[in-house]
Coordinates of N, CA, C and O in Angstrom, one line a residue:
G9 N 17.7 22.5 25.2 CA 17.0 23.2 24.2 C 16.9 22.4 22.9 O 16.4 22.9 21.9
R10 N 17.2 21.1 22.9 CA 17.0 20.3 21.7 C 15.7 19.7 21.7 O 15.1 19.3 22.7
K11 N 15.1 19.7 20.5 CA 13.8 19.2 20.3 C 14.0 17.6 20.0 O 14.8 17.3 19.2
I12 N 13.2 16.8 20.6 CA 13.2 15.3 20.4 C 12.0 15.0 19.5 O 10.9 15.3 19.8
K13 N 12.3 14.3 18.4 CA 11.3 13.9 17.5 C 10.9 12.5 17.9 O 11.8 11.6 17.8
K14 N 9.7 12.2 18.2 CA 9.2 10.8 18.5 C 8.5 10.2 17.2 O 7.7 10.8 16.6
E15 N 9.1 9.1 16.8 CA 8.6 8.3 15.7 C 7.7 7.2 16.2 O 7.9 6.6 17.3
S16 N 6.6 6.9 15.5 CA 5.7 5.8 15.9 C 5.5 5.0 14.7 O 5.5 5.4 13.5
L17 N 5.3 3.7 14.9 CA 5.0 2.7 13.8 C 3.6 2.4 13.8 O 3.0 2.2 14.8
I18 N 3.0 2.6 12.6 CA 1.6 2.4 12.4 C 1.3 1.1 11.7 O 1.9 0.8 10.7
F19 N 0.5 0.2 12.3 CA 0.2 -1.1 11.7 C -1.2 -1.0 11.0 O -2.1 -0.4 11.6
P20 N -1.4 -1.7 9.9 CA -2.7 -1.6 9.3 C -3.7 -2.5 10.0 O -3.4 -3.5 10.6
R21 N -5.0 -2.0 9.9 CA -6.0 -2.8 10.4 C -6.4 -3.9 9.4 O -5.9 -3.8 8.3
Y22 N -7.3 -4.8 9.8 CA -7.5 -6.1 9.0 C -8.0 -5.7 7.5 O -7.7 -6.3 6.6
H23 N -9.0 -4.7 7.5 CA -9.5 -4.3 6.2 C -8.5 -3.6 5.3 O -8.5 -3.7 4.1
Q24 N -7.6 -2.9 6.0 CA -6.6 -2.1 5.2 C -5.6 -3.2 4.7 O -5.2 -3.1 3.5
L25 N -5.2 -4.1 5.4 CA -4.2 -5.1 5.0 C -4.8 -5.9 3.9 O -4.2 -6.3 2.9
K26 N -6.1 -6.3 4.0 CA -6.7 -7.2 3.0 C -6.9 -6.4 1.6 O -6.6 -6.9 0.6
A27 N -7.2 -5.1 1.8 CA -7.3 -4.3 0.5 C -5.9 -4.2 -0.2 O -5.9 -4.4 -1.4
V28 N -4.9 -4.0 0.6 CA -3.5 -3.9 0.0 C -3.1 -5.3 -0.6 O -2.6 -5.3 -1.8
R29 N -3.3 -6.3 0.1 CA -3.0 -7.6 -0.4 C -3.7 -8.0 -1.7 O -3.2 -8.5 -2.6
N30 N -5.1 -7.7 -1.7 CA -5.8 -8.0 -2.9 C -5.4 -7.2 -4.1 O -5.4 -7.7 -5.2
L31 N -5.1 -6.0 -3.9 CA -4.7 -5.2 -5.0 C -3.3 -5.6 -5.5 O -2.9 -5.5 -6.7
I32 N -2.3 -5.9 -4.5 CA -1.0 -6.4 -5.0 C -1.1 -7.7 -5.8 O -0.5 -7.9 -6.8
D33 N -2.1 -8.6 -5.3 CA -2.3 -9.9 -6.0 C -2.9 -9.6 -7.4 O -2.5 -10.3 -8.4
A34 N -3.8 -8.6 -7.5 CA -4.3 -8.3 -8.8 C -3.3 -7.7 -9.8 O -3.2 -8.0 -11.0
A35 N -2.3 -6.9 -9.2 CA -1.2 -6.3 -10.0 C -0.3 -7.4 -10.5 O 0.1 -7.3 -11.7
I36 N -0.1 -8.4 -9.7 CA 0.8 -9.5 -10.2 C 0.1 -10.3 -11.2 O 0.7 -10.7 -12.2
A37 N -1.2 -10.6 -11.0 CA -1.9 -11.5 -11.9 C -2.3 -10.8 -13.2 O -2.1 -11.4 -14.3
E38 N -2.8 -9.6 -13.1 CA -3.3 -8.9 -14.3 C -2.4 -7.9 -14.9 O -2.6 -7.4 -16.1
G39 N -1.3 -7.5 -14.2 CA -0.4 -6.5 -14.7 C -0.9 -5.1 -14.3 O -1.9 -5.0 -13.6
V40 N -0.2 -4.2 -14.7 CA -0.5 -2.8 -14.3 C -1.4 -2.0 -15.3 O -1.5 -2.5 -16.4
G41 N -2.0 -1.0 -15.0 CA -2.8 -0.2 -15.9 C -4.3 -0.4 -15.8 O -5.1 0.2 -16.6
N42 N -4.7 -1.1 -14.8 CA -6.2 -1.4 -14.6 C -6.7 -0.4 -13.6 O -5.9 0.1 -12.8
N43 N -8.0 -0.2 -13.7 CA -8.7 0.7 -12.7 C -9.4 -0.1 -11.6 O -9.9 -1.2 -11.9
Y44 N -9.2 0.3 -10.3 CA -9.8 -0.4 -9.2 C -10.4 0.7 -8.3 O -10.0 1.8 -8.2
L45 N -11.5 0.3 -7.6 CA -12.2 1.1 -6.7 C -12.1 0.4 -5.3 O -12.6 -0.7 -5.2
V46 N -11.6 1.1 -4.4 CA -11.6 0.6 -3.0 C -12.5 1.5 -2.1 O -12.3 2.7 -2.1
E47 N -13.5 1.0 -1.5 CA -14.4 1.8 -0.8 C -14.2 1.5 0.7 O -14.1 0.3 1.1
H48 N -14.1 2.6 1.5 CA -13.9 2.5 2.9 C -14.9 3.6 3.5 O -15.2 4.5 2.8
S49 N -15.3 3.3 4.7 CA -16.2 4.3 5.3 C -15.3 5.5 5.9 O -14.1 5.4 5.9
A50 N -16.0 6.5 6.3 CA -15.2 7.7 6.8 C -14.4 7.3 8.1 O -15.0 6.6 9.0
G51 N -13.2 7.8 8.2 CA -12.4 7.5 9.3 C -11.8 6.1 9.3 O -11.3 5.6 10.4
S52 N -11.8 5.3 8.2 CA -11.4 4.0 8.3 C -9.9 3.8 7.8 O -9.3 2.8 7.9
G53 N -9.2 5.0 7.5 CA -7.8 5.0 7.3 C -7.5 4.8 5.8 O -6.5 4.1 5.4
K54 N -8.2 5.5 4.9 CA -8.0 5.5 3.5 C -6.7 5.9 3.1 O -6.0 5.4 2.3
S55 N -6.2 7.0 3.8 CA -4.9 7.6 3.4 C -3.8 6.7 3.7 O -2.9 6.5 2.9
N56 N -3.9 6.0 4.8 CA -2.8 5.0 5.2 C -2.9 3.8 4.3 O -1.8 3.3 3.8
T57 N -4.1 3.4 3.8 CA -4.2 2.3 2.8 C -3.5 2.7 1.5 O -2.8 1.9 0.9
I58 N -3.8 3.9 1.0 CA -3.2 4.4 -0.2 C -1.7 4.5 0.0 O -1.0 4.1 -1.0
G59 N -1.2 4.9 1.0 CA 0.2 5.0 1.3 C 0.9 3.7 1.3 O 2.0 3.5 0.7
W60 N 0.3 2.6 2.0 CA 0.9 1.3 2.1 C 0.8 0.7 0.7 O 1.7 0.0 0.3
L61 N -0.3 0.9 -0.1 CA -0.4 0.3 -1.4 C 0.7 1.0 -2.3 O 1.3 0.2 -3.1
A62 N 0.9 2.2 -2.3 CA 1.9 2.9 -3.1 C 3.3 2.4 -2.8 O 4.1 2.2 -3.7
H63 N 3.5 2.2 -1.5 CA 4.8 1.7 -1.1 C 5.1 0.3 -1.7 O 6.1 -0.1 -2.1
R64 N 4.1 -0.6 -1.6 CA 4.1 -1.9 -2.0 C 4.3 -2.0 -3.5 O 5.0 -2.8 -4.0
L65 N 3.5 -1.2 -4.2 CA 3.6 -1.2 -5.7 C 5.0 -0.7 -6.2 O 5.5 -1.2 -7.1
A66 N 5.5 0.3 -5.4 CA 6.8 0.8 -5.9 C 7.9 -0.2 -5.7 O 8.9 -0.1 -6.4
S67 N 7.8 -1.1 -4.8 CA 8.8 -2.2 -4.5 C 8.5 -3.5 -5.0 O 9.1 -4.4 -4.7
L68 N 7.4 -3.6 -5.8 CA 7.0 -4.9 -6.4 C 7.8 -5.3 -7.6 O 8.0 -4.6 -8.5
H69 N 8.3 -6.6 -7.5 CA 9.1 -7.1 -8.5 C 8.5 -8.5 -9.0 O 7.9 -9.1 -8.2
T70 N 8.8 -8.8 -10.2 CA 8.4 -10.1 -10.8 C 9.4 -11.3 -10.3 O 10.4 -10.9 -9.6
A71 N 9.1 -12.5 -10.7 CA 10.0 -13.5 -10.3 C 11.4 -13.4 -10.9 O 12.4 -13.9 -10.4
D72 N 11.5 -12.7 -12.1 CA 12.7 -12.4 -12.8 C 13.4 -11.2 -12.2 O 14.4 -10.7 -12.9
N73 N 12.9 -10.6 -11.1 CA 13.5 -9.4 -10.4 C 13.4 -8.2 -11.4 O 14.2 -7.4 -11.3
L74 N 12.3 -8.1 -12.1 CA 12.0 -6.9 -12.8 C 10.9 -6.1 -12.1 O 10.0 -6.7 -11.6
K75 N 11.1 -4.8 -12.1 CA 10.1 -4.0 -11.5 C 8.7 -4.0 -12.2 O 8.8 -4.0 -13.4
V76 N 7.7 -4.1 -11.5 CA 6.3 -4.2 -12.1 C 5.9 -2.8 -12.5 O 5.3 -2.6 -13.6
C77 N 6.1 -1.9 -11.7 CA 5.7 -0.5 -11.9 C 6.9 0.4 -12.1 O 7.8 0.4 -11.2
D78 N 6.9 1.2 -13.1 CA 8.0 2.2 -13.3 C 7.8 3.3 -12.3 O 8.8 3.8 -11.9
S79 N 6.6 3.7 -12.1 CA 6.3 4.8 -11.2 C 4.9 4.6 -10.6 O 4.0 3.9 -11.2
V80 N 4.7 5.2 -9.4 CA 3.4 5.1 -8.8 C 3.0 6.6 -8.5 O 3.8 7.4 -7.8
I81 N 1.9 7.0 -9.0 CA 1.3 8.4 -8.9 C 0.1 8.3 -8.0 O -0.8 7.6 -8.3
V82 N 0.1 9.0 -6.9 CA -1.0 9.1 -6.0 C -1.7 10.5 -6.1 O -1.0 11.5 -6.0

């Protein structure tokens, strides 16, 4: 009678990975507080891209090991 929870690992597609990497590079170079627009077509995985970007921004540190973002709001 026990329920088994199956976990799956989701890998980004090339356009999602490129978008996340470009925005992380921009955050490092320009700092935080800028506005960006990422356009994807319907069904392209925008929600996953936003999730991966938020995770990367929350764990982003400078060379001096200081956090770049105090908080990430989606």
